[in-house]
Coordinates of C-alpha atoms (C1' of nucleotides) in Angstrom, one line a residue:
Chain A
M4 CA -3.2 13.7 -7.0
D5 CA 0.0 12.0 -5.9
I6 CA 3.3 13.8 -5.6
F7 CA 5.2 11.7 -8.1
T8 CA 2.8 12.4 -10.9
T9 CA 2.9 16.0 -10.1
M10 CA 6.7 16.0 -10.1
Q11 CA 6.8 14.4 -13.5
E12 CA 4.1 16.6 -15.0
E13 CA 5.6 19.8 -13.6
R14 CA 9.1 18.8 -14.6
G15 CA 9.0 20.9 -17.8
R16 CA 8.1 24.0 -15.9
L17 CA 10.8 23.7 -13.3
S18 CA 14.1 25.6 -13.3
Q19 CA 17.4 23.9 -13.6
S20 CA 18.1 23.6 -9.9
E21 CA 14.6 22.3 -9.3
I22 CA 15.0 19.7 -12.0
R23 CA 18.1 18.5 -10.3
I24 CA 16.2 18.2 -7.0
A25 CA 13.3 16.4 -8.8
D26 CA 15.7 13.9 -10.4
I27 CA 17.4 13.1 -7.1
V28 CA 14.0 12.5 -5.5
L29 CA 12.8 10.4 -8.3
N30 CA 15.9 8.3 -8.6
D31 CA 16.7 7.7 -5.0
F32 CA 13.7 8.4 -3.0
E33 CA 14.8 6.1 -0.2
F34 CA 17.4 8.8 0.4
A35 CA 15.0 11.6 -0.2
V36 CA 12.4 10.5 2.5
N37 CA 15.1 10.2 5.1
A38 CA 17.3 13.2 4.2
S39 CA 17.1 16.5 5.9
I40 CA 16.6 19.6 3.7
I41 CA 20.3 20.3 4.0
E42 CA 21.4 16.9 2.9
L43 CA 19.0 16.9 -0.1
A44 CA 20.1 20.4 -1.0
G45 CA 23.7 19.3 -0.7
K46 CA 23.2 16.4 -3.0
A47 CA 21.5 18.5 -5.6
D48 CA 24.0 21.3 -5.3
V49 CA 21.5 23.9 -4.4
S50 CA 20.7 25.9 -1.3
P51 CA 18.1 24.8 1.2
P52 CA 15.8 27.7 0.3
T53 CA 15.6 26.4 -3.2
V54 CA 14.4 23.1 -1.9
T55 CA 11.8 24.8 0.1
R56 CA 10.6 26.7 -2.9
F57 CA 10.6 23.5 -4.9
C58 CA 8.3 21.9 -2.4
R59 CA 6.0 24.9 -2.5
R60 CA 5.8 24.8 -6.2
L61 CA 4.7 21.2 -6.0
G62 CA 1.8 22.2 -3.9
C63 CA 3.2 21.2 -0.5
E64 CA 3.0 23.3 2.6
S65 CA 6.6 22.9 3.6
F66 CA 9.5 20.6 3.2
S67 CA 8.3 18.2 5.9
D68 CA 4.9 18.1 4.3
F69 CA 6.6 17.2 1.0
K70 CA 8.4 14.3 2.8
V71 CA 5.2 13.0 4.2
Q72 CA 3.5 13.2 0.8
L73 CA 6.5 11.4 -0.6
A74 CA 6.5 8.6 1.9
R75 CA 2.8 8.2 1.7
T76 CA 2.8 7.7 -2.1
A77 CA 6.0 5.8 -2.0
Y78 CA 4.8 2.6 -0.5
V79 CA 3.0 1.9 -3.7
G80 CA 2.9 4.1 -6.7
M81 CA 6.5 4.5 -7.5
R82 CA 8.0 1.1 -7.2
Y83 CA 7.3 0.5 -10.9
L84 CA 10.3 2.5 -11.6
K85 CA 12.3 -0.4 -10.4
P86 CA 10.8 -3.3 -12.3
E87 CA 13.2 -6.0 -11.2
P88 CA 13.0 -8.1 -8.2
K89 CA 16.2 -7.8 -6.2
S90 CA 16.9 -11.5 -6.5
I91 CA 15.1 -14.7 -7.1
A92 CA 15.1 -15.5 -3.5
P93 CA 11.5 -16.4 -2.5
A94 CA 11.1 -13.4 -0.2
D95 CA 12.2 -11.0 -2.9
V96 CA 10.0 -12.6 -5.5
A97 CA 7.1 -12.4 -3.2
Q98 CA 7.7 -8.8 -2.3
D99 CA 8.1 -8.0 -6.0
I100 CA 4.8 -9.6 -7.0
I101 CA 2.8 -8.1 -4.1
T102 CA 4.2 -4.7 -4.7
K103 CA 3.4 -4.9 -8.4
A104 CA -0.1 -6.0 -7.6
Q105 CA -0.6 -3.1 -5.2
N106 CA 0.8 -0.9 -7.9
A107 CA -1.6 -2.1 -10.5
L108 CA -4.4 -1.3 -8.1
F109 CA -2.9 2.1 -7.4
L110 CA -2.6 2.9 -11.1
L111 CA -6.1 1.5 -11.8
H112 CA -7.5 3.9 -9.2
R113 CA -5.7 6.8 -10.5
G114 CA -6.9 6.3 -14.0
L115 CA -10.4 5.1 -13.2
D116 CA -13.2 6.6 -15.1
V117 CA -15.8 6.6 -12.4
A118 CA -18.5 8.1 -14.6
A119 CA -18.1 5.3 -17.1
I120 CA -18.2 2.6 -14.4
E121 CA -21.3 4.2 -13.0
R122 CA -23.0 4.2 -16.4
A123 CA -22.1 0.6 -16.8
A124 CA -23.5 -0.3 -13.4
N125 CA -26.7 1.5 -14.2
R126 CA -27.1 -0.4 -17.4
L127 CA -26.3 -3.8 -15.8
A128 CA -28.8 -3.1 -12.9
G129 CA -31.6 -2.5 -15.4
A130 CA -30.8 -5.3 -17.8
E131 CA -33.3 -8.1 -18.4
M132 CA -30.5 -10.4 -19.3
I133 CA -26.8 -10.0 -19.2
Y134 CA -24.3 -11.7 -21.5
A135 CA -20.7 -11.7 -20.2
F136 CA -18.0 -12.5 -22.7
G137 CA -14.3 -13.0 -22.5
S138 CA -11.8 -15.5 -23.9
G139 CA -8.5 -17.0 -23.0
G140 CA -7.5 -17.7 -19.4
N141 CA -7.6 -14.1 -18.3
S142 CA -10.7 -12.6 -19.7
S143 CA -12.8 -15.7 -19.4
M144 CA -12.0 -15.6 -15.7
I145 CA -13.4 -12.1 -15.7
A146 CA -16.5 -13.2 -17.5
T147 CA -17.1 -16.0 -15.1
E148 CA -16.4 -13.7 -12.2
L149 CA -19.1 -11.3 -13.5
Q150 CA -21.5 -14.1 -13.6
N151 CA -20.5 -15.3 -10.1
R152 CA -21.0 -11.8 -8.7
L153 CA -24.1 -10.7 -10.5
F154 CA -26.3 -13.8 -10.4
R155 CA -26.2 -13.6 -6.6
L156 CA -27.8 -10.3 -6.8
G157 CA -30.7 -11.9 -8.6
L158 CA -29.8 -10.8 -12.1
R159 CA -30.1 -13.1 -15.1
I160 CA -26.7 -13.6 -16.5
T161 CA -24.7 -16.1 -18.5
A162 CA -21.0 -16.1 -19.3
S163 CA -19.3 -17.5 -22.4
S164 CA -15.7 -17.8 -23.5
D165 CA -16.6 -19.5 -26.8
H166 CA -16.4 -17.2 -29.7
S167 CA -19.1 -19.0 -31.8
M168 CA -21.5 -19.0 -28.8
Q169 CA -20.7 -15.3 -28.2
L170 CA -21.7 -14.5 -31.8
M171 CA -24.9 -16.5 -31.6
M172 CA -25.8 -15.0 -28.2
A173 CA -25.1 -11.5 -29.5
A174 CA -27.4 -12.1 -32.4
A175 CA -30.1 -13.4 -30.1
A176 CA -29.9 -10.6 -27.5
K177 CA -32.6 -8.0 -27.3
P178 CA -32.4 -4.2 -26.7
T179 CA -33.5 -4.7 -23.1
D180 CA -30.4 -7.0 -22.5
V181 CA -26.8 -6.0 -22.0
L182 CA -23.7 -7.4 -23.4
I183 CA -20.5 -6.9 -21.4
G184 CA -17.1 -8.1 -22.6
S185 CA -13.6 -8.1 -21.3
S186 CA -10.4 -8.0 -23.3
F187 CA -7.0 -7.3 -21.6
S188 CA -5.3 -6.5 -24.9
G189 CA -8.3 -4.8 -26.6
R190 CA -7.5 -6.7 -29.7
N191 CA -9.9 -9.6 -29.5
A192 CA -11.4 -9.4 -33.0
E193 CA -14.2 -11.9 -32.3
L194 CA -15.3 -9.8 -29.4
V195 CA -15.4 -6.8 -31.6
R196 CA -17.5 -8.7 -34.1
A197 CA -19.9 -9.7 -31.3
F198 CA -20.2 -6.1 -30.1
A199 CA -20.9 -4.9 -33.7
L200 CA -23.6 -7.5 -34.1
A201 CA -25.2 -6.4 -30.8
R202 CA -25.1 -2.7 -31.6
E203 CA -26.8 -3.4 -34.9
A204 CA -29.6 -4.9 -32.9
K205 CA -29.5 -1.9 -30.5
V206 CA -28.3 -4.1 -27.6
P207 CA -26.3 -2.0 -25.1
T208 CA -22.7 -3.0 -25.0
I209 CA -20.1 -2.5 -22.2
A210 CA -16.4 -3.2 -22.6
L211 CA -13.8 -3.6 -19.9
T212 CA -10.6 -3.1 -21.9
Q213 CA -7.8 -0.8 -22.8
S214 CA -9.0 2.6 -24.0
E215 CA -8.5 3.5 -27.6
S216 CA -8.4 -0.1 -28.6
P217 CA -10.6 -1.8 -31.2
V218 CA -12.7 -3.4 -28.5
A219 CA -13.1 -0.1 -26.8
R220 CA -14.2 1.6 -30.0
A221 CA -16.7 -1.2 -30.7
A222 CA -18.5 -0.9 -27.4
E223 CA -21.1 1.7 -26.4
I224 CA -19.7 2.2 -22.9
T225 CA -16.1 1.5 -22.2
V226 CA -14.7 1.2 -18.8
P227 CA -11.0 1.7 -19.5
V228 CA -8.4 -0.3 -17.7
D229 CA -5.0 1.1 -18.8
L230 CA -1.9 -0.2 -17.1
P231 CA 1.7 0.1 -18.2
E232 CA 2.6 -2.3 -21.0
G233 CA 5.4 -3.8 -19.0
D234 CA 3.2 -5.1 -16.4
N235 CA 0.9 -6.7 -18.9
I236 CA 3.6 -8.6 -20.6
Y237 CA 5.7 -9.8 -17.7
R238 CA 3.1 -10.3 -15.1
P239 CA -0.4 -10.9 -16.2
T240 CA -1.5 -11.2 -12.6
S241 CA -1.2 -7.5 -11.9
T242 CA -3.5 -6.7 -14.7
R243 CA -5.9 -9.4 -13.8
I244 CA -6.1 -8.1 -10.3
A245 CA -7.0 -4.7 -11.6
Y246 CA -9.7 -6.2 -13.7
L247 CA -11.0 -8.2 -10.7
A248 CA -11.2 -5.0 -8.7
V249 CA -13.2 -3.4 -11.5
V250 CA -15.6 -6.3 -11.5
D251 CA -15.9 -5.9 -7.7
I252 CA -16.6 -2.2 -8.0
L253 CA -19.2 -2.9 -10.7
A254 CA -20.9 -5.6 -8.7
S255 CA -21.0 -3.4 -5.6
L256 CA -22.5 -0.5 -7.5
V257 CA -25.1 -2.7 -9.1
A258 CA -25.9 -4.1 -5.7
Y259 CA -26.5 -0.6 -4.3
R260 CA -28.6 0.2 -7.3
I261 CA -30.8 -2.8 -6.9
Q262 CA -31.3 -2.4 -3.2
P263 CA -31.6 1.3 -2.7
Q264 CA -32.6 1.3 0.9
A265 CA -31.3 4.7 1.6
T266 CA -32.4 4.8 5.2
V267 CA -30.5 1.6 6.1
T268 CA -26.9 2.0 7.1
L269 CA -24.2 0.8 4.8
R270 CA -23.3 -1.9 7.1
R271 CA -26.8 -3.3 7.0
I272 CA -26.8 -3.2 3.3
K273 CA -23.6 -5.2 3.3
Q274 CA -24.9 -7.7 5.7
Q275 CA -28.0 -8.2 3.6
L276 CA -25.7 -8.8 0.7
V277 CA -23.9 -11.4 2.7
T278 CA -27.1 -13.0 3.8
H279 CA -28.3 -12.9 0.3
R280 CA -25.2 -14.6 -0.8
D281 CA -24.6 -17.2 1.8
G282 CA -28.0 -18.0 3.2
D283 CA -27.6 -18.9 6.9
D284 CA -24.2 -20.2 6.4
R285 CA -21.5 -17.8 7.6
Q286 CA -19.0 -19.8 5.6
L287 CA -17.7 -17.9 2.6
L288 CA -19.9 -18.8 -0.3
G289 CA -18.5 -21.5 -2.6
D290 CA -15.5 -21.8 -0.3
Chain B
M28 CA 7.9 -4.7 10.5
D29 CA 5.5 -1.9 10.1
I30 CA 5.0 0.8 12.7
F31 CA 1.4 0.2 13.4
T32 CA 1.8 -3.3 14.3
T33 CA 4.8 -2.4 16.5
M34 CA 2.7 0.2 18.2
Q35 CA -0.1 -2.2 19.0
E36 CA 2.3 -4.9 20.1
E37 CA 4.3 -2.6 22.4
R38 CA 1.3 -0.9 23.8
G39 CA 1.3 -3.0 26.9
R40 CA 4.9 -2.1 27.7
L41 CA 4.4 1.7 27.3
S42 CA 4.0 4.2 30.0
Q43 CA 0.8 6.1 30.6
S44 CA 2.0 9.1 28.7
E45 CA 3.2 7.0 25.8
I46 CA 0.0 5.1 25.6
R47 CA -1.8 8.5 25.2
I48 CA 0.5 9.3 22.4
A49 CA 0.0 6.0 20.7
D50 CA -3.8 6.2 20.9
I51 CA -3.8 9.6 19.4
V52 CA -1.6 8.4 16.5
L53 CA -3.8 5.3 16.0
N54 CA -7.1 7.2 16.1
D55 CA -6.2 10.3 14.2
F56 CA -3.4 9.4 12.1
E57 CA -4.1 12.1 9.5
F58 CA -3.4 14.6 12.3
A59 CA -0.3 12.7 13.4
V60 CA 1.5 12.7 10.1
N61 CA 1.0 16.4 9.6
A62 CA 1.6 17.6 13.2
S63 CA 4.8 18.9 14.6
I64 CA 6.2 17.3 17.7
I65 CA 4.9 20.2 19.7
E66 CA 1.4 19.9 18.4
L67 CA 1.3 16.1 18.9
A68 CA 2.8 16.6 22.4
G69 CA 0.1 19.2 23.2
K70 CA -2.7 17.0 22.1
A71 CA -1.5 14.1 24.2
D72 CA -0.8 16.4 27.2
V73 CA 2.8 15.4 27.4
S74 CA 6.1 17.2 26.7
P75 CA 7.9 17.1 23.4
P76 CA 10.8 15.0 24.9
T77 CA 8.3 12.3 25.8
V78 CA 7.2 12.1 22.2
T79 CA 10.9 11.8 21.1
R80 CA 11.4 9.0 23.6
F81 CA 8.2 7.4 22.4
C82 CA 9.5 7.3 18.9
R83 CA 12.8 5.9 20.0
R84 CA 11.1 3.1 21.9
L85 CA 9.3 2.1 18.8
G86 CA 12.6 1.7 17.0
C87 CA 12.7 4.9 15.1
E88 CA 15.7 7.2 14.8
S89 CA 13.9 10.3 15.5
F90 CA 10.5 12.0 15.4
S91 CA 10.7 12.8 11.7
D92 CA 11.8 9.2 11.1
F93 CA 8.7 8.1 12.9
K94 CA 6.5 10.3 10.8
V95 CA 8.0 8.9 7.6
Q96 CA 7.4 5.4 8.8
L97 CA 3.9 6.3 9.7
A98 CA 3.1 7.9 6.3
R99 CA 4.7 5.0 4.5
T100 CA 2.7 2.3 6.2
A101 CA -0.4 4.4 6.2
Y102 CA -1.2 4.4 2.6
V103 CA -2.2 0.8 3.0
G104 CA -2.0 -1.2 6.1
M105 CA -4.1 0.8 8.5
R106 CA -7.2 1.6 6.6
Y107 CA -8.8 -1.5 7.7
L108 CA -9.5 0.3 10.9
K109 CA -12.2 2.2 9.0
P110 CA -14.1 -0.5 7.3
E111 CA -16.9 1.5 5.8
P112 CA -16.9 3.3 2.6
K113 CA -17.7 7.0 3.1
S114 CA -20.8 6.8 1.0
I115 CA -22.2 4.8 -1.8
A116 CA -21.1 7.3 -4.3
P117 CA -19.2 5.5 -7.1
A118 CA -15.9 7.2 -6.4
D119 CA -16.1 6.3 -2.7
V120 CA -17.1 2.7 -3.4
A121 CA -14.2 2.4 -5.8
Q122 CA -11.7 3.8 -3.4
D123 CA -13.0 1.6 -0.6
I124 CA -12.7 -1.6 -2.7
I125 CA -9.3 -0.7 -4.1
T126 CA -7.9 0.2 -0.6
K127 CA -9.3 -3.0 0.8
A128 CA -7.6 -5.0 -2.0
Q129 CA -4.3 -3.3 -1.4
N130 CA -4.8 -4.0 2.3
A131 CA -5.4 -7.6 1.7
L132 CA -2.1 -7.8 -0.2
F133 CA -0.4 -5.9 2.6
L134 CA -1.6 -8.3 5.2
L135 CA -0.9 -11.3 3.1
H136 CA 2.7 -10.1 2.7
R137 CA 3.0 -9.4 6.4
G138 CA 1.9 -12.9 7.3
L139 CA 3.4 -14.8 4.4
D140 CA 5.2 -18.0 5.3
V141 CA 8.0 -17.7 2.7
A142 CA 9.6 -21.0 3.7
A143 CA 6.3 -22.9 3.2
I144 CA 5.8 -21.3 -0.1
E145 CA 9.3 -22.3 -1.2
R146 CA 8.7 -25.9 -0.1
A147 CA 5.5 -25.9 -2.1
A148 CA 7.2 -24.5 -5.1
N149 CA 10.0 -27.1 -4.9
R150 CA 7.4 -29.9 -4.7
L151 CA 5.5 -28.6 -7.7
A152 CA 8.6 -28.1 -9.8
G153 CA 9.5 -31.7 -9.2
A154 CA 6.1 -33.3 -9.7
E155 CA 5.4 -35.7 -12.5
M156 CA 1.8 -34.7 -12.5
I157 CA -0.1 -32.1 -10.5
Y158 CA -3.7 -32.2 -9.4
A159 CA -5.2 -28.8 -8.5
F160 CA -8.4 -28.9 -6.5
G161 CA -10.8 -26.2 -5.4
S162 CA -14.6 -25.8 -5.3
G163 CA -17.1 -23.0 -5.4
G164 CA -16.6 -19.9 -7.3
N165 CA -13.6 -18.8 -5.4
S166 CA -11.3 -21.7 -4.9
S167 CA -12.2 -23.3 -8.2
M168 CA -10.9 -20.1 -9.8
I169 CA -7.7 -20.6 -7.9
A170 CA -7.4 -24.2 -9.1
T171 CA -8.0 -23.1 -12.7
E172 CA -5.5 -20.3 -12.3
L173 CA -2.9 -22.8 -11.1
Q174 CA -3.5 -24.9 -14.1
N175 CA -3.3 -21.8 -16.4
R176 CA 0.0 -20.7 -14.9
L177 CA 1.7 -24.1 -14.5
F178 CA 0.9 -25.8 -17.8
R179 CA 2.7 -22.9 -19.6
L180 CA 5.8 -23.9 -17.8
G181 CA 5.7 -27.3 -19.3
L182 CA 4.3 -29.0 -16.2
R183 CA 1.6 -31.6 -16.4
I184 CA -1.4 -30.4 -14.5
T185 CA -5.2 -30.8 -14.3
A186 CA -7.7 -28.8 -12.3
S187 CA -10.9 -30.0 -10.9
S188 CA -13.7 -28.4 -8.9
D189 CA -15.8 -31.6 -8.8
H190 CA -15.7 -33.3 -5.4
S191 CA -16.3 -36.8 -6.8
M192 CA -13.6 -36.4 -9.5
Q193 CA -11.2 -35.0 -6.8
L194 CA -11.6 -38.1 -4.8
M195 CA -11.1 -40.4 -7.7
M196 CA -8.1 -38.4 -8.8
A197 CA -6.6 -38.4 -5.3
A198 CA -7.0 -42.2 -5.3
A199 CA -5.3 -42.5 -8.6
A200 CA -2.4 -40.2 -7.9
K201 CA 1.1 -41.6 -7.4
P202 CA 3.8 -40.6 -4.8
T203 CA 5.7 -38.8 -7.6
D204 CA 2.7 -36.6 -8.2
V205 CA 1.5 -33.6 -6.2
L206 CA -1.9 -32.7 -5.0
I207 CA -2.6 -29.0 -4.4
G208 CA -5.9 -27.7 -3.0
S209 CA -7.3 -24.4 -2.1
S210 CA -10.0 -23.5 0.4
F211 CA -10.7 -20.0 1.6
S212 CA -12.5 -21.1 4.6
G213 CA -10.4 -24.1 5.4
R214 CA -13.6 -26.1 6.1
N215 CA -14.1 -27.9 2.8
A216 CA -14.7 -31.4 4.2
E217 CA -14.5 -33.1 0.8
L218 CA -11.1 -31.5 0.2
V219 CA -9.9 -32.8 3.5
R220 CA -11.1 -36.3 2.5
A221 CA -9.1 -36.0 -0.8
F222 CA -6.0 -35.0 1.1
A223 CA -6.4 -37.9 3.5
L224 CA -6.7 -40.3 0.7
A225 CA -3.7 -38.9 -1.1
R226 CA -1.6 -39.0 2.1
E227 CA -2.4 -42.7 2.6
A228 CA -0.9 -43.3 -0.8
K229 CA 2.1 -41.1 0.1
V230 CA 1.2 -38.5 -2.4
P231 CA 2.5 -35.1 -1.4
T232 CA -0.2 -32.6 -0.6
I233 CA -0.2 -28.8 -0.5
A234 CA -2.9 -26.6 0.9
L235 CA -3.6 -22.9 0.3
T236 CA -5.9 -22.1 3.1
Q237 CA -6.3 -20.6 6.5
S238 CA -3.8 -21.9 9.0
E239 CA -5.1 -24.1 11.9
S240 CA -8.1 -25.1 9.8
P241 CA -9.1 -28.7 9.0
V242 CA -7.8 -28.4 5.5
A243 CA -4.5 -27.0 6.8
R244 CA -4.2 -29.9 9.2
A245 CA -5.0 -32.4 6.4
A246 CA -2.2 -31.3 4.1
E247 CA 1.5 -32.0 4.3
I248 CA 2.6 -28.5 3.3
T249 CA 0.3 -25.6 4.2
V250 CA 0.8 -22.2 2.7
P251 CA -1.3 -20.2 5.1
V252 CA -3.4 -17.3 3.9
D253 CA -4.8 -15.6 6.9
L254 CA -6.8 -12.5 6.5
P255 CA -9.1 -10.7 9.0
E256 CA -12.5 -12.4 9.1
G257 CA -14.3 -9.2 8.2
D258 CA -12.7 -8.9 4.8
N259 CA -13.6 -12.5 4.1
I260 CA -17.2 -12.2 4.8
Y261 CA -18.0 -8.8 3.4
R262 CA -15.8 -8.7 0.4
P263 CA -14.6 -11.9 -1.0
T264 CA -12.6 -10.1 -3.6
S265 CA -10.0 -9.0 -1.2
T266 CA -9.3 -12.5 -0.1
R267 CA -9.4 -13.8 -3.7
I268 CA -6.9 -11.2 -4.7
A269 CA -4.6 -12.4 -2.0
Y270 CA -4.9 -16.0 -3.1
L271 CA -4.2 -14.9 -6.7
A272 CA -1.0 -13.3 -5.5
V273 CA 0.0 -16.5 -3.8
V274 CA -0.6 -18.4 -7.0
D275 CA 1.5 -15.9 -8.8
I276 CA 4.3 -16.2 -6.3
L277 CA 4.2 -20.0 -6.5
A278 CA 4.2 -19.9 -10.3
S279 CA 7.1 -17.5 -10.5
L280 CA 9.2 -19.6 -8.0
V281 CA 8.4 -22.8 -9.9
A282 CA 9.5 -21.0 -13.1
Y283 CA 12.8 -20.1 -11.6
R284 CA 13.3 -23.6 -10.3
I285 CA 12.6 -25.1 -13.7
Q286 CA 14.9 -22.8 -15.6
P287 CA 17.8 -22.2 -13.2
Q288 CA 20.0 -20.4 -15.6
A289 CA 21.9 -18.6 -13.0
T290 CA 24.1 -16.7 -15.4
V291 CA 21.3 -15.2 -17.3
T292 CA 19.9 -12.0 -16.0
L293 CA 16.5 -11.9 -14.4
R294 CA 15.1 -9.9 -17.2
R295 CA 16.2 -12.5 -19.7
I296 CA 14.6 -15.2 -17.7
K297 CA 11.4 -13.2 -17.7
Q298 CA 11.5 -12.7 -21.4
Q299 CA 12.1 -16.3 -21.9
L300 CA 9.0 -17.0 -19.8
V301 CA 7.1 -14.6 -21.9
T302 CA 8.3 -16.2 -25.1
H303 CA 7.6 -19.5 -23.7
R304 CA 4.1 -18.3 -22.9
D305 CA 3.2 -16.4 -26.0
G306 CA 5.1 -17.8 -28.8
D307 CA 5.8 -15.1 -31.3
D308 CA 2.7 -13.2 -30.4
R309 CA 3.3 -10.3 -28.2
Q310 CA -0.4 -10.2 -27.4
L311 CA -1.1 -11.2 -23.9
L312 CA -1.8 -14.9 -23.8
G313 CA -5.4 -15.8 -23.9
D314 CA -6.3 -12.2 -24.2
Chain C
dG11 C1' 18.4 48.9 -20.8
dG12 C1' 14.8 47.1 -18.2
dT13 C1' 12.2 43.4 -16.3
dT14 C1' 11.6 39.1 -14.6
dC15 C1' 12.9 35.4 -12.4
dC16 C1' 16.2 32.2 -10.3
dT17 C1' 19.3 31.7 -6.7
dG18 C1' 22.2 31.9 -2.6
dC19 C1' 23.4 34.2 1.7
dA20 C1' 22.4 35.4 6.2
dA21 C1' 19.3 36.2 9.7
dA22 C1' 15.2 34.9 12.0
dT23 C1' 12.3 31.6 13.2
dT24 C1' 10.9 27.4 14.4
dA25 C1' 11.4 22.6 15.6
dT26 C1' 13.8 19.0 17.8
dT27 C1' 16.8 16.8 20.8
dT28 C1' 19.8 16.7 24.9
dT29 C1' 20.7 17.4 29.5
dC30 C1' 19.5 18.0 33.9
dT31 C1' 16.3 17.8 37.5
dT32 C1' 12.2 16.7 40.0
dG33 C1' 8.8 13.7 41.6
dA34 C1' 6.7 9.2 42.0
dT35 C1' 6.8 4.4 42.9
dA36 C1' 8.5 0.3 44.8
dA37 C1' 11.7 -2.6 47.1
dG38 C1' 14.6 -3.1 50.9
dT39 C1' 16.3 -1.9 55.6
dT40 C1' 16.1 -0.5 60.3
Chain D
dA23 C1' 5.8 1.4 60.5
dA24 C1' 9.0 4.7 59.0
dC25 C1' 12.9 5.7 56.5
dT26 C1' 16.3 5.0 52.8
dT27 C1' 17.6 4.0 48.3
dA28 C1' 17.1 2.6 43.5
dT29 C1' 14.7 3.2 39.4
dC30 C1' 12.3 5.4 36.1
dA31 C1' 9.0 8.5 34.1
dA32 C1' 8.4 13.1 32.6
dG33 C1' 9.0 18.1 32.3
dA34 C1' 12.0 22.5 32.1
dA35 C1' 15.4 24.7 30.1
dA36 C1' 19.2 24.9 27.2
dA37 C1' 21.5 23.6 23.2
dT38 C1' 21.4 22.2 18.7
dA39 C1' 19.7 21.6 14.4
dA40 C1' 16.6 22.4 10.7
dT41 C1' 13.7 25.2 8.1
dT42 C1' 12.0 29.5 6.3
dT43 C1' 12.0 34.4 5.2
dG44 C1' 13.9 38.6 3.5
dC45 C1' 17.0 40.5 0.7
dA46 C1' 20.3 41.3 -2.9
dG47 C1' 23.2 39.7 -6.8
dG48 C1' 23.1 38.0 -11.2
dA49 C1' 21.5 35.7 -15.3
dA50 C1' 18.3 35.3 -19.1
dC51 C1' 14.9 37.2 -21.8
dC52 C1' 12.4 40.6 -23.8

DNA sequence: GGTTCCTGCAAATTATTTTCTTGATAAGTT
DNA sequence: AACTTATCAAGAAAATAATTTGCAGGAACC
């Protein structure tokens, strides 16, 4: 696990001096990664040995190990503590957006429920027909994306962003089919209804959404995508990128399930996928 | 710029001993960030002072500064040297995909032409009508995304993935309009034709595409998105994520151009954007 | 009052850098 | 062609700085 999370989790169990150290590191880590143990100790009003002990308690080998861990996680992973771009100068805006996107991926990875995603991939791989639902600019893009990725693997799939169609499709689906729906907020009532309808008919249901949300509760398998609220509201792109990554992981796992040529190297499998996708044309499919 | 790039660029100007050090760092970076100067020197068959001089030559303050830089860039930025996932176990596949996505963002940021993106944003902010073009699953998503993001700012925009419609629209566009098109490969001939048509009629054109490609040459302003070929072919998601980030940057810059309330804090501006987007509903727009 | 644990001091250890020197290479000179 | 000189890489050793360990005082909590 990353050092920042550890620091925040352990904070309660630390002594006074150690908390002071932790706070300095958390607030001004630019200083912390560059400082020597003496400088850091000085700033926290503790002795160098206390800093060493602090590092040990956090599971690091030594102070320099701690700094490496820090620097390593720092590039992404902690910038979300400073949510503002420095200015509206294009370079700063760009950096802000890219960092936040990387962060979303970092947080996604940290909280990813691999078991759930694997269950979902297995279901999709075995489905006779897949219905991908999502509404609004964001989730409908995810549904379309699922279709784009999965039909290339030879699966039967349709995507819909139309609530009425979703209900009708859910009613028409069979237990050998799979219904997969995406909702960033988890509060898409129509999607919940479609899930309920499907479950009555024993149709397997998969949700990509916030855990503990109505949509999550309505689905049989939930792949939780939980990101800090702030990101959702101010910058939908970060969340969307996380969802896209989830779709990509799902599609890759499904691909491996469908073509389980264990003796072939991974690279081969990938190239087959590419060939499968693009035919003889090396140009990226669909531009 | 990042330490890995520096190392590769400077490699030619290094001495024999320094090249040995560089190669060890590049090949076994996990060792390098954890090693002491003595261990690293030992492995490279040089003396510790040579390592110090090596770090200095690369623009670092000291050996520990070098290690911090290394660890910092390493989280992303260098993993593309190891392009294979460790196994097809779900956790490894997930890590691979997420790392590649973060990498794509890293590379995008490194090569981003901020000036071009700013020019593009200015054009878009002043347009009377915007035509967003892109075909195939990937670029059409980008075109749709542009529409989703820009119409919320009060701009007039339409997106099309239909080549015939694109040509007709390009022919109908006026010099006060803007045509923006996306092509991952840069070899979308129909888009080139649309650009040519628009330029004849003095309609400003913006391309999001590979630099030095036919599409790039056809447009007045090109926002280059250059990522290593490998990523493009094997995992379209990485590239797509980079393009999405570009769209996000563009949209944010346009937003700042349109609402230039310099006295208002950035947070306020953002909140206004949110309000603008979502009305009274705090739910994420469009799910 | 005893125990435990935090903490800093000082010493020891270790790591890093500076200085100095040697050796190699290359260009210029006799 | 042989020698000289300049330049620079690179290691040895010394100096310096940083880090860790051992130990003891003291506070807080039984």
